[in-house]
Amino acid sequence: SDEDLSSDYEGNPVLAVMQAKEKLGANIVLLPELCFFRYFPQELSEEHFAKAETYEDSKILHRMAKLARETEVVLVVSFFERQGNCFFNSVCVIDADGERLGIYRKSHIPMGPGYEEKYYFAPGDTGFKVFDTKFAAIGVGICWDQWFPECARAMALQGAELLLYPTAIGSEPHCPELHSLSHWQNVMKGHAAANIMPVVAANRRGTETYRHYNGGETSIDFYGHSFIADQHGEIVQEVTDETEFSPSIHWVAHTFDLDAIEKQRRSWGIFRDRRPD
């Protein structure tokens, strides 16, 4: 059921997709990183490995493929993947007819207080990928991938028209005075400008607290502020407190003329004149 898919997180991804289609007319919907759960890498616990699913048998992907078909929306769905004895932080791109176009596995895996992802996830082995959907060719990176320009450039070189990043970023439990919101946005705005390509980032929001096995407690205040940047790196839409449909669901949308952007990208010659040597 839809309730089963969202029982561990305050948001309801199924409802969110339906509202994005009904209220905003969205054709492509990007969900935040690991949005079907609380952000479990905040703690070290072997119990969380039970959340992982195989690509073939995932209940999450099965339900979201059905939803994509019903709403005729392209979905970018983050999930905890298990393959054999390996575990990955993955996304599946589902086309508007419900067909699964494949997966991308997160390449860059962070490890730090509150973001203990190396405990759970192996580095991805898919390489950076572009998915040809009904509405656009999209490249997808996951959270920490967004800090690396080669990720964006690799997807642009493969023919991406949009760059999408599901994300989970917020405060640092070990350093409360560190606030990286503007840094986080600026690096992705740079990817948009450098590749003359719109960038979309969907981030978690709200406070999540864990009590740890040693009796300690940590909290992360996720920034929210999901945004859409145009091909010049200017933010054209951003989630604020006024953009919510329900207490835990927040969406923004924007329309791009991808043919016009492609002409602009060609005329600038940024791929013609690049010198990787």
PDB file of C-alpha atoms in Angstrom:
ATOM      1  CA  SER A   1       0.000   0.000   0.000  1.00  0.00           C
ATOM      2  CA  ASP A   2       0.992   3.662  -0.271  1.00  0.00           C
ATOM      3  CA  GLU A   3       1.135   3.806   3.522  1.00  0.00           C
ATOM      4  CA  ASP A   4       3.666   0.977   3.589  1.00  0.00           C
ATOM      5  CA  LEU A   5       5.921   2.918   1.233  1.00  0.00           C
ATOM      6  CA  SER A   6       6.050   6.012   3.433  1.00  0.00           C
ATOM      7  CA  SER A   7       5.710   4.709   6.985  1.00  0.00           C
ATOM      8  CA  ASP A   8       9.281   5.640   7.962  1.00  0.00           C
ATOM      9  CA  TYR A   9       9.291   9.227   6.726  1.00  0.00           C
ATOM     10  CA  GLU A  10       7.009  12.203   7.267  1.00  0.00           C
ATOM     11  CA  GLY A  11       6.481  12.756   3.536  1.00  0.00           C
ATOM     12  CA  ASN A  12       4.333  10.600   1.262  1.00  0.00           C
ATOM     13  CA  PRO A  13       6.145  10.261  -2.089  1.00  0.00           C
ATOM     14  CA  VAL A  14       3.108   8.802  -3.855  1.00  0.00           C
ATOM     15  CA  LEU A  15       0.885  11.689  -2.797  1.00  0.00           C
ATOM     16  CA  ALA A  16       3.653  14.129  -3.661  1.00  0.00           C
ATOM     17  CA  VAL A  17       3.871  12.876  -7.243  1.00  0.00           C
ATOM     18  CA  MET A  18       0.107  13.023  -7.656  1.00  0.00           C
ATOM     19  CA  GLN A  19       0.017  16.602  -6.401  1.00  0.00           C
ATOM     20  CA  ALA A  20       2.955  17.642  -8.586  1.00  0.00           C
ATOM     21  CA  LYS A  21       1.006  16.400 -11.603  1.00  0.00           C
ATOM     22  CA  GLU A  22      -2.392  17.732 -10.594  1.00  0.00           C
ATOM     23  CA  LYS A  23      -1.364  21.133  -9.233  1.00  0.00           C
ATOM     24  CA  LEU A  24       1.719  21.928 -11.321  1.00  0.00           C
ATOM     25  CA  GLY A  25       1.259  19.879 -14.485  1.00  0.00           C
ATOM     26  CA  ALA A  26       4.700  18.329 -14.063  1.00  0.00           C
ATOM     27  CA  ASN A  27       6.094  16.029 -16.759  1.00  0.00           C
ATOM     28  CA  ILE A  28       9.267  15.021 -14.873  1.00  0.00           C
ATOM     29  CA  VAL A  29       9.247  14.633 -11.082  1.00  0.00           C
ATOM     30  CA  LEU A  30      12.404  14.423  -8.988  1.00  0.00           C
ATOM     31  CA  LEU A  31      12.097  13.035  -5.457  1.00  0.00           C
ATOM     32  CA  PRO A  32      14.700  13.642  -2.681  1.00  0.00           C
ATOM     33  CA  GLU A  33      17.400  11.135  -1.815  1.00  0.00           C
ATOM     34  CA  LEU A  34      16.178   8.030   0.083  1.00  0.00           C
ATOM     35  CA  CYS A  35      12.778   9.695   0.455  1.00  0.00           C
ATOM     36  CA  PHE A  36      10.944   6.521   1.469  1.00  0.00           C
ATOM     37  CA  PHE A  37      12.797   6.449   4.798  1.00  0.00           C
ATOM     38  CA  ARG A  38      14.170   8.699   7.439  1.00  0.00           C
ATOM     39  CA  TYR A  39      17.827   9.401   6.639  1.00  0.00           C
ATOM     40  CA  PHE A  40      19.139   6.251   8.303  1.00  0.00           C
ATOM     41  CA  PRO A  41      22.875   6.880   7.538  1.00  0.00           C
ATOM     42  CA  GLN A  42      22.793   9.324  10.441  1.00  0.00           C
ATOM     43  CA  GLU A  43      23.443   6.258  12.607  1.00  0.00           C
ATOM     44  CA  LEU A  44      25.348   2.994  12.378  1.00  0.00           C
ATOM     45  CA  SER A  45      22.967   0.070  12.709  1.00  0.00           C
ATOM     46  CA  GLU A  46      22.975  -3.235  10.857  1.00  0.00           C
ATOM     47  CA  GLU A  47      19.185  -3.308  11.155  1.00  0.00           C
ATOM     48  CA  HIS A  48      18.876  -0.755   8.343  1.00  0.00           C
ATOM     49  CA  PHE A  49      20.262  -3.204   5.781  1.00  0.00           C
ATOM     50  CA  ALA A  50      16.835  -4.863   5.857  1.00  0.00           C
ATOM     51  CA  LYS A  51      15.471  -1.808   4.009  1.00  0.00           C
ATOM     52  CA  ALA A  52      17.440  -2.707   0.867  1.00  0.00           C
ATOM     53  CA  GLU A  53      15.640  -4.209  -2.127  1.00  0.00           C
ATOM     54  CA  THR A  54      16.784  -5.722  -5.390  1.00  0.00           C
ATOM     55  CA  TYR A  55      16.094  -3.771  -8.547  1.00  0.00           C
ATOM     56  CA  GLU A  56      13.997  -6.600  -9.944  1.00  0.00           C
ATOM     57  CA  ASP A  57      11.793  -7.195  -6.889  1.00  0.00           C
ATOM     58  CA  SER A  58      11.609  -3.729  -5.306  1.00  0.00           C
ATOM     59  CA  LYS A  59       8.158  -2.920  -3.925  1.00  0.00           C
ATOM     60  CA  ILE A  60       9.048   0.761  -4.109  1.00  0.00           C
ATOM     61  CA  LEU A  61       9.929   0.618  -7.795  1.00  0.00           C
ATOM     62  CA  HIS A  62       6.921  -1.537  -8.615  1.00  0.00           C
ATOM     63  CA  ARG A  63       4.552   0.974  -7.011  1.00  0.00           C
ATOM     64  CA  MET A  64       6.271   3.996  -8.542  1.00  0.00           C
ATOM     65  CA  ALA A  65       6.275   2.445 -12.012  1.00  0.00           C
ATOM     66  CA  LYS A  66       2.531   1.955 -11.678  1.00  0.00           C
ATOM     67  CA  LEU A  67       2.190   5.584 -10.560  1.00  0.00           C
ATOM     68  CA  ALA A  68       4.289   6.845 -13.490  1.00  0.00           C
ATOM     69  CA  ARG A  69       2.029   4.958 -15.887  1.00  0.00           C
ATOM     70  CA  GLU A  70      -1.142   6.272 -14.224  1.00  0.00           C
ATOM     71  CA  THR A  71       0.004   9.910 -14.189  1.00  0.00           C
ATOM     72  CA  GLU A  72       2.084   9.837 -17.414  1.00  0.00           C
ATOM     73  CA  VAL A  73       4.986  11.384 -15.520  1.00  0.00           C
ATOM     74  CA  VAL A  74       8.695  10.559 -15.687  1.00  0.00           C
ATOM     75  CA  LEU A  75       9.906   9.689 -12.180  1.00  0.00           C
ATOM     76  CA  VAL A  76      13.406   9.718 -10.714  1.00  0.00           C
ATOM     77  CA  VAL A  77      13.169   7.419  -7.688  1.00  0.00           C
ATOM     78  CA  SER A  78      15.872   6.984  -5.033  1.00  0.00           C
ATOM     79  CA  PHE A  79      16.051   3.610  -3.298  1.00  0.00           C
ATOM     80  CA  PHE A  80      18.364   1.451  -1.176  1.00  0.00           C
ATOM     81  CA  GLU A  81      19.508  -1.297  -3.551  1.00  0.00           C
ATOM     82  CA  ARG A  82      20.837  -4.749  -2.794  1.00  0.00           C
ATOM     83  CA  GLN A  83      22.623  -6.807  -5.435  1.00  0.00           C
ATOM     84  CA  GLY A  84      24.051 -10.070  -4.172  1.00  0.00           C
ATOM     85  CA  ASN A  85      26.199  -9.135  -1.176  1.00  0.00           C
ATOM     86  CA  CYS A  86      26.622  -5.504  -2.241  1.00  0.00           C
ATOM     87  CA  PHE A  87      24.497  -2.528  -1.267  1.00  0.00           C
ATOM     88  CA  PHE A  88      24.139   0.701  -3.217  1.00  0.00           C
ATOM     89  CA  ASN A  89      22.546   4.138  -2.958  1.00  0.00           C
ATOM     90  CA  SER A  90      20.694   4.077  -6.271  1.00  0.00           C
ATOM     91  CA  VAL A  91      18.131   5.821  -8.421  1.00  0.00           C
ATOM     92  CA  CYS A  92      15.797   4.305 -10.967  1.00  0.00           C
ATOM     93  CA  VAL A  93      14.487   6.402 -13.841  1.00  0.00           C
ATOM     94  CA  ILE A  94      10.956   5.411 -14.806  1.00  0.00           C
ATOM     95  CA  ASP A  95       9.495   6.656 -18.081  1.00  0.00           C
ATOM     96  CA  ALA A  96       6.012   8.124 -18.443  1.00  0.00           C
ATOM     97  CA  ASP A  97       4.610   4.780 -19.581  1.00  0.00           C
ATOM     98  CA  GLY A  98       5.877   3.016 -16.452  1.00  0.00           C
ATOM     99  CA  GLU A  99       8.902   1.405 -18.094  1.00  0.00           C
ATOM    100  CA  ARG A 100      12.009   1.230 -15.933  1.00  0.00           C
ATOM    101  CA  LEU A 101      14.852   2.696 -17.986  1.00  0.00           C
ATOM    102  CA  GLY A 102      17.569   1.491 -15.642  1.00  0.00           C
ATOM    103  CA  ILE A 103      19.515   2.560 -12.593  1.00  0.00           C
ATOM    104  CA  TYR A 104      22.382   4.788 -11.601  1.00  0.00           C
ATOM    105  CA  ARG A 105      24.420   3.928  -8.492  1.00  0.00           C
ATOM    106  CA  LYS A 106      25.913   6.776  -6.487  1.00  0.00           C
ATOM    107  CA  SER A 107      29.599   7.114  -7.292  1.00  0.00           C
ATOM    108  CA  HIS A 108      30.861   9.387  -4.514  1.00  0.00           C
ATOM    109  CA  ILE A 109      30.055   8.068  -1.026  1.00  0.00           C
ATOM    110  CA  PRO A 110      30.486  10.464   1.927  1.00  0.00           C
ATOM    111  CA  MET A 111      31.614   9.536   5.413  1.00  0.00           C
ATOM    112  CA  GLY A 112      31.359  11.961   8.293  1.00  0.00           C
ATOM    113  CA  PRO A 113      29.440  12.607  11.519  1.00  0.00           C
ATOM    114  CA  GLY A 114      25.742  12.253  10.730  1.00  0.00           C
ATOM    115  CA  TYR A 115      26.405  11.162   7.142  1.00  0.00           C
ATOM    116  CA  GLU A 116      27.832   7.664   7.622  1.00  0.00           C
ATOM    117  CA  GLU A 117      27.102   6.397   4.127  1.00  0.00           C
ATOM    118  CA  LYS A 118      30.255   4.319   3.669  1.00  0.00           C
ATOM    119  CA  TYR A 119      28.922   1.964   6.327  1.00  0.00           C
ATOM    120  CA  TYR A 120      25.938   1.149   4.105  1.00  0.00           C
ATOM    121  CA  PHE A 121      26.828   1.800   0.468  1.00  0.00           C
ATOM    122  CA  ALA A 122      29.525   0.568  -1.877  1.00  0.00           C
ATOM    123  CA  PRO A 123      30.758   3.020  -4.534  1.00  0.00           C
ATOM    124  CA  GLY A 124      28.564   2.771  -7.600  1.00  0.00           C
ATOM    125  CA  ASP A 125      29.719   0.683 -10.548  1.00  0.00           C
ATOM    126  CA  THR A 126      27.378   1.943 -13.275  1.00  0.00           C
ATOM    127  CA  GLY A 127      29.342   5.015 -14.290  1.00  0.00           C
ATOM    128  CA  PHE A 128      27.553   8.284 -14.991  1.00  0.00           C
ATOM    129  CA  LYS A 129      24.510   7.765 -17.203  1.00  0.00           C
ATOM    130  CA  VAL A 130      21.940   9.610 -19.283  1.00  0.00           C
ATOM    131  CA  PHE A 131      18.387   8.323 -19.669  1.00  0.00           C
ATOM    132  CA  ASP A 132      16.294   9.065 -22.767  1.00  0.00           C
ATOM    133  CA  THR A 133      12.795   9.695 -21.447  1.00  0.00           C
ATOM    134  CA  LYS A 134       9.594  10.793 -23.164  1.00  0.00           C
ATOM    135  CA  PHE A 135      10.203  14.435 -22.298  1.00  0.00           C
ATOM    136  CA  ALA A 136      13.988  14.892 -22.141  1.00  0.00           C
ATOM    137  CA  ALA A 137      17.369  13.201 -21.952  1.00  0.00           C
ATOM    138  CA  ILE A 138      18.214  13.440 -18.251  1.00  0.00           C
ATOM    139  CA  GLY A 139      21.415  12.884 -16.353  1.00  0.00           C
ATOM    140  CA  VAL A 140      21.112  11.962 -12.674  1.00  0.00           C
ATOM    141  CA  GLY A 141      23.689  12.283  -9.902  1.00  0.00           C
ATOM    142  CA  ILE A 142      23.001  11.642  -6.218  1.00  0.00           C
ATOM    143  CA  CYS A 143      23.761  14.142  -3.441  1.00  0.00           C
ATOM    144  CA  TRP A 144      27.551  14.031  -2.846  1.00  0.00           C
ATOM    145  CA  ASP A 145      27.997  13.540  -6.621  1.00  0.00           C
ATOM    146  CA  GLN A 146      26.768  17.109  -7.052  1.00  0.00           C
ATOM    147  CA  TRP A 147      30.013  18.546  -5.640  1.00  0.00           C
ATOM    148  CA  PHE A 148      32.122  17.089  -8.459  1.00  0.00           C
ATOM    149  CA  PRO A 149      32.128  18.962 -11.791  1.00  0.00           C
ATOM    150  CA  GLU A 150      33.281  15.908 -13.727  1.00  0.00           C
ATOM    151  CA  CYS A 151      29.991  14.179 -12.888  1.00  0.00           C
ATOM    152  CA  ALA A 152      27.947  16.965 -14.510  1.00  0.00           C
ATOM    153  CA  ARG A 153      30.335  17.278 -17.454  1.00  0.00           C
ATOM    154  CA  ALA A 154      30.324  13.528 -18.123  1.00  0.00           C
ATOM    155  CA  MET A 155      26.537  13.501 -18.319  1.00  0.00           C
ATOM    156  CA  ALA A 156      26.502  16.617 -20.501  1.00  0.00           C
ATOM    157  CA  LEU A 157      28.970  14.997 -22.902  1.00  0.00           C
ATOM    158  CA  GLN A 158      26.643  11.996 -23.188  1.00  0.00           C
ATOM    159  CA  GLY A 159      23.835  14.239 -24.415  1.00  0.00           C
ATOM    160  CA  ALA A 160      21.922  15.167 -21.283  1.00  0.00           C
ATOM    161  CA  GLU A 161      19.440  18.041 -21.602  1.00  0.00           C
ATOM    162  CA  LEU A 162      18.693  18.307 -17.867  1.00  0.00           C
ATOM    163  CA  LEU A 163      20.817  17.466 -14.815  1.00  0.00           C
ATOM    164  CA  LEU A 164      18.934  16.161 -11.782  1.00  0.00           C
ATOM    165  CA  TYR A 165      20.232  15.622  -8.235  1.00  0.00           C
ATOM    166  CA  PRO A 166      18.197  13.947  -5.456  1.00  0.00           C
ATOM    167  CA  THR A 167      19.766  15.160  -2.227  1.00  0.00           C
ATOM    168  CA  ALA A 168      19.887  14.881   1.571  1.00  0.00           C
ATOM    169  CA  ILE A 169      21.932  17.745   2.984  1.00  0.00           C
ATOM    170  CA  GLY A 170      21.574  19.808   6.121  1.00  0.00           C
ATOM    171  CA  SER A 171      23.359  20.776   9.294  1.00  0.00           C
ATOM    172  CA  GLU A 172      26.535  19.088  10.520  1.00  0.00           C
ATOM    173  CA  PRO A 173      26.026  17.438  13.949  1.00  0.00           C
ATOM    174  CA  HIS A 174      29.701  17.888  14.869  1.00  0.00           C
ATOM    175  CA  CYS A 175      29.857  21.528  13.756  1.00  0.00           C
ATOM    176  CA  PRO A 176      26.585  23.421  14.309  1.00  0.00           C
ATOM    177  CA  GLU A 177      28.044  26.714  13.066  1.00  0.00           C
ATOM    178  CA  LEU A 178      28.747  25.247   9.598  1.00  0.00           C
ATOM    179  CA  HIS A 179      25.935  26.223   7.230  1.00  0.00           C
ATOM    180  CA  SER A 180      26.546  25.059   3.671  1.00  0.00           C
ATOM    181  CA  LEU A 181      23.218  25.917   2.032  1.00  0.00           C
ATOM    182  CA  SER A 182      24.546  28.664  -0.242  1.00  0.00           C
ATOM    183  CA  HIS A 183      27.683  26.623  -1.056  1.00  0.00           C
ATOM    184  CA  TRP A 184      25.498  23.648  -1.964  1.00  0.00           C
ATOM    185  CA  GLN A 185      23.369  25.740  -4.310  1.00  0.00           C
ATOM    186  CA  ASN A 186      26.286  27.639  -5.813  1.00  0.00           C
ATOM    187  CA  VAL A 187      28.212  24.551  -6.889  1.00  0.00           C
ATOM    188  CA  MET A 188      25.197  23.245  -8.822  1.00  0.00           C
ATOM    189  CA  LYS A 189      24.440  26.652 -10.290  1.00  0.00           C
ATOM    190  CA  GLY A 190      28.000  26.475 -11.595  1.00  0.00           C
ATOM    191  CA  HIS A 191      27.279  23.118 -13.278  1.00  0.00           C
ATOM    192  CA  ALA A 192      24.279  24.682 -15.004  1.00  0.00           C
ATOM    193  CA  ALA A 193      26.250  27.679 -16.256  1.00  0.00           C
ATOM    194  CA  ALA A 194      29.337  25.685 -17.259  1.00  0.00           C
ATOM    195  CA  ASN A 195      27.310  23.202 -19.310  1.00  0.00           C
ATOM    196  CA  ILE A 196      24.533  25.621 -20.423  1.00  0.00           C
ATOM    197  CA  MET A 197      22.030  23.154 -19.037  1.00  0.00           C
ATOM    198  CA  PRO A 198      19.252  23.429 -16.423  1.00  0.00           C
ATOM    199  CA  VAL A 199      19.906  21.793 -13.061  1.00  0.00           C
ATOM    200  CA  VAL A 200      17.258  20.538 -10.617  1.00  0.00           C
ATOM    201  CA  ALA A 201      17.966  19.589  -6.996  1.00  0.00           C
ATOM    202  CA  ALA A 202      15.405  17.990  -4.658  1.00  0.00           C
ATOM    203  CA  ASN A 203      16.453  18.074  -1.000  1.00  0.00           C
ATOM    204  CA  ARG A 204      14.999  16.730   2.215  1.00  0.00           C
ATOM    205  CA  ARG A 205      13.690  19.173   4.779  1.00  0.00           C
ATOM    206  CA  GLY A 206      12.888  19.099   8.477  1.00  0.00           C
ATOM    207  CA  THR A 207      14.709  17.817  11.559  1.00  0.00           C
ATOM    208  CA  GLU A 208      15.560  14.129  12.009  1.00  0.00           C
ATOM    209  CA  THR A 209      16.931  12.842  15.317  1.00  0.00           C
ATOM    210  CA  TYR A 210      18.503   9.505  16.203  1.00  0.00           C
ATOM    211  CA  ARG A 211      19.453   8.008  19.557  1.00  0.00           C
ATOM    212  CA  HIS A 212      22.583   5.924  19.162  1.00  0.00           C
ATOM    213  CA  TYR A 213      23.739   2.587  20.583  1.00  0.00           C
ATOM    214  CA  ASN A 214      26.117   4.396  22.969  1.00  0.00           C
ATOM    215  CA  GLY A 215      23.299   6.476  24.447  1.00  0.00           C
ATOM    216  CA  GLY A 216      24.158   9.634  22.515  1.00  0.00           C
ATOM    217  CA  GLU A 217      21.820  11.594  20.297  1.00  0.00           C
ATOM    218  CA  THR A 218      22.294  13.540  17.057  1.00  0.00           C
ATOM    219  CA  SER A 219      20.019  15.639  14.898  1.00  0.00           C
ATOM    220  CA  ILE A 220      20.229  16.960  11.361  1.00  0.00           C
ATOM    221  CA  ASP A 221      18.231  19.973  10.244  1.00  0.00           C
ATOM    222  CA  PHE A 222      17.824  19.306   6.537  1.00  0.00           C
ATOM    223  CA  TYR A 223      17.883  22.534   4.557  1.00  0.00           C
ATOM    224  CA  GLY A 224      15.073  21.926   2.126  1.00  0.00           C
ATOM    225  CA  HIS A 225      15.364  24.758  -0.432  1.00  0.00           C
ATOM    226  CA  SER A 226      15.013  22.441  -3.406  1.00  0.00           C
ATOM    227  CA  PHE A 227      15.541  24.531  -6.515  1.00  0.00           C
ATOM    228  CA  ILE A 228      15.611  24.739 -10.291  1.00  0.00           C
ATOM    229  CA  ALA A 229      18.401  26.665 -12.008  1.00  0.00           C
ATOM    230  CA  ASP A 230      18.257  27.669 -15.661  1.00  0.00           C
ATOM    231  CA  GLN A 231      21.007  27.174 -18.222  1.00  0.00           C
ATOM    232  CA  HIS A 232      22.761  30.344 -17.035  1.00  0.00           C
ATOM    233  CA  GLY A 233      22.885  29.188 -13.415  1.00  0.00           C
ATOM    234  CA  GLU A 234      20.132  31.519 -12.224  1.00  0.00           C
ATOM    235  CA  ILE A 235      17.636  30.051  -9.758  1.00  0.00           C
ATOM    236  CA  VAL A 236      14.219  30.317 -11.385  1.00  0.00           C
ATOM    237  CA  GLN A 237      12.262  28.347  -8.767  1.00  0.00           C
ATOM    238  CA  GLU A 238      12.990  27.511  -5.136  1.00  0.00           C
ATOM    239  CA  VAL A 239      10.989  25.823  -2.394  1.00  0.00           C
ATOM    240  CA  THR A 240       9.999  28.137   0.433  1.00  0.00           C
ATOM    241  CA  ASP A 241       7.555  27.823   3.303  1.00  0.00           C
ATOM    242  CA  GLU A 242       4.882  29.295   1.022  1.00  0.00           C
ATOM    243  CA  THR A 243       5.184  26.530  -1.592  1.00  0.00           C
ATOM    244  CA  GLU A 244       3.697  23.642   0.377  1.00  0.00           C
ATOM    245  CA  PHE A 245       0.635  21.614  -0.552  1.00  0.00           C
ATOM    246  CA  SER A 246       0.538  19.875   2.809  1.00  0.00           C
ATOM    247  CA  PRO A 247       2.714  20.133   5.935  1.00  0.00           C
ATOM    248  CA  SER A 248       5.320  17.716   4.575  1.00  0.00           C
ATOM    249  CA  ILE A 249       5.085  18.083   0.786  1.00  0.00           C
ATOM    250  CA  HIS A 250       6.705  20.959  -1.086  1.00  0.00           C
ATOM    251  CA  TRP A 251       7.031  21.403  -4.829  1.00  0.00           C
ATOM    252  CA  VAL A 252       8.084  23.910  -7.455  1.00  0.00           C
ATOM    253  CA  ALA A 253       8.013  23.538 -11.232  1.00  0.00           C
ATOM    254  CA  HIS A 254       9.369  25.264 -14.305  1.00  0.00           C
ATOM    255  CA  THR A 255       9.072  24.875 -18.066  1.00  0.00           C
ATOM    256  CA  PHE A 256      12.132  24.957 -20.331  1.00  0.00           C
ATOM    257  CA  ASP A 257      12.388  25.218 -24.112  1.00  0.00           C
ATOM    258  CA  LEU A 258      15.024  22.508 -24.518  1.00  0.00           C
ATOM    259  CA  ASP A 259      15.392  23.071 -28.262  1.00  0.00           C
ATOM    260  CA  ALA A 260      16.216  26.743 -27.727  1.00  0.00           C
ATOM    261  CA  ILE A 261      18.684  25.858 -24.958  1.00  0.00           C
ATOM    262  CA  GLU A 262      20.358  23.308 -27.231  1.00  0.00           C
ATOM    263  CA  LYS A 263      20.871  25.969 -29.920  1.00  0.00           C
ATOM    264  CA  GLN A 264      22.394  28.277 -27.331  1.00  0.00           C
ATOM    265  CA  ARG A 265      24.680  25.528 -26.047  1.00  0.00           C
ATOM    266  CA  ARG A 266      25.910  24.810 -29.587  1.00  0.00           C
ATOM    267  CA  SER A 267      26.514  28.454 -30.385  1.00  0.00           C
ATOM    268  CA  TRP A 268      28.747  28.929 -27.338  1.00  0.00           C
ATOM    269  CA  GLY A 269      31.068  26.125 -28.447  1.00  0.00           C
ATOM    270  CA  ILE A 270      31.872  24.971 -24.932  1.00  0.00           C
ATOM    271  CA  PHE A 271      32.101  21.329 -25.982  1.00  0.00           C
ATOM    272  CA  ARG A 272      33.854  22.130 -29.260  1.00  0.00           C
ATOM    273  CA  ASP A 273      36.620  24.098 -27.530  1.00  0.00           C
ATOM    274  CA  ARG A 274      37.136  22.043 -24.373  1.00  0.00           C
ATOM    275  CA  ARG A 275      40.672  20.697 -23.868  1.00  0.00           C
ATOM    276  CA  PRO A 276      40.615  17.651 -21.574  1.00  0.00           C
ATOM    277  CA  ASP A 277      44.321  17.102 -22.293  1.00  0.00           C
TER     278      ASP A 277
END
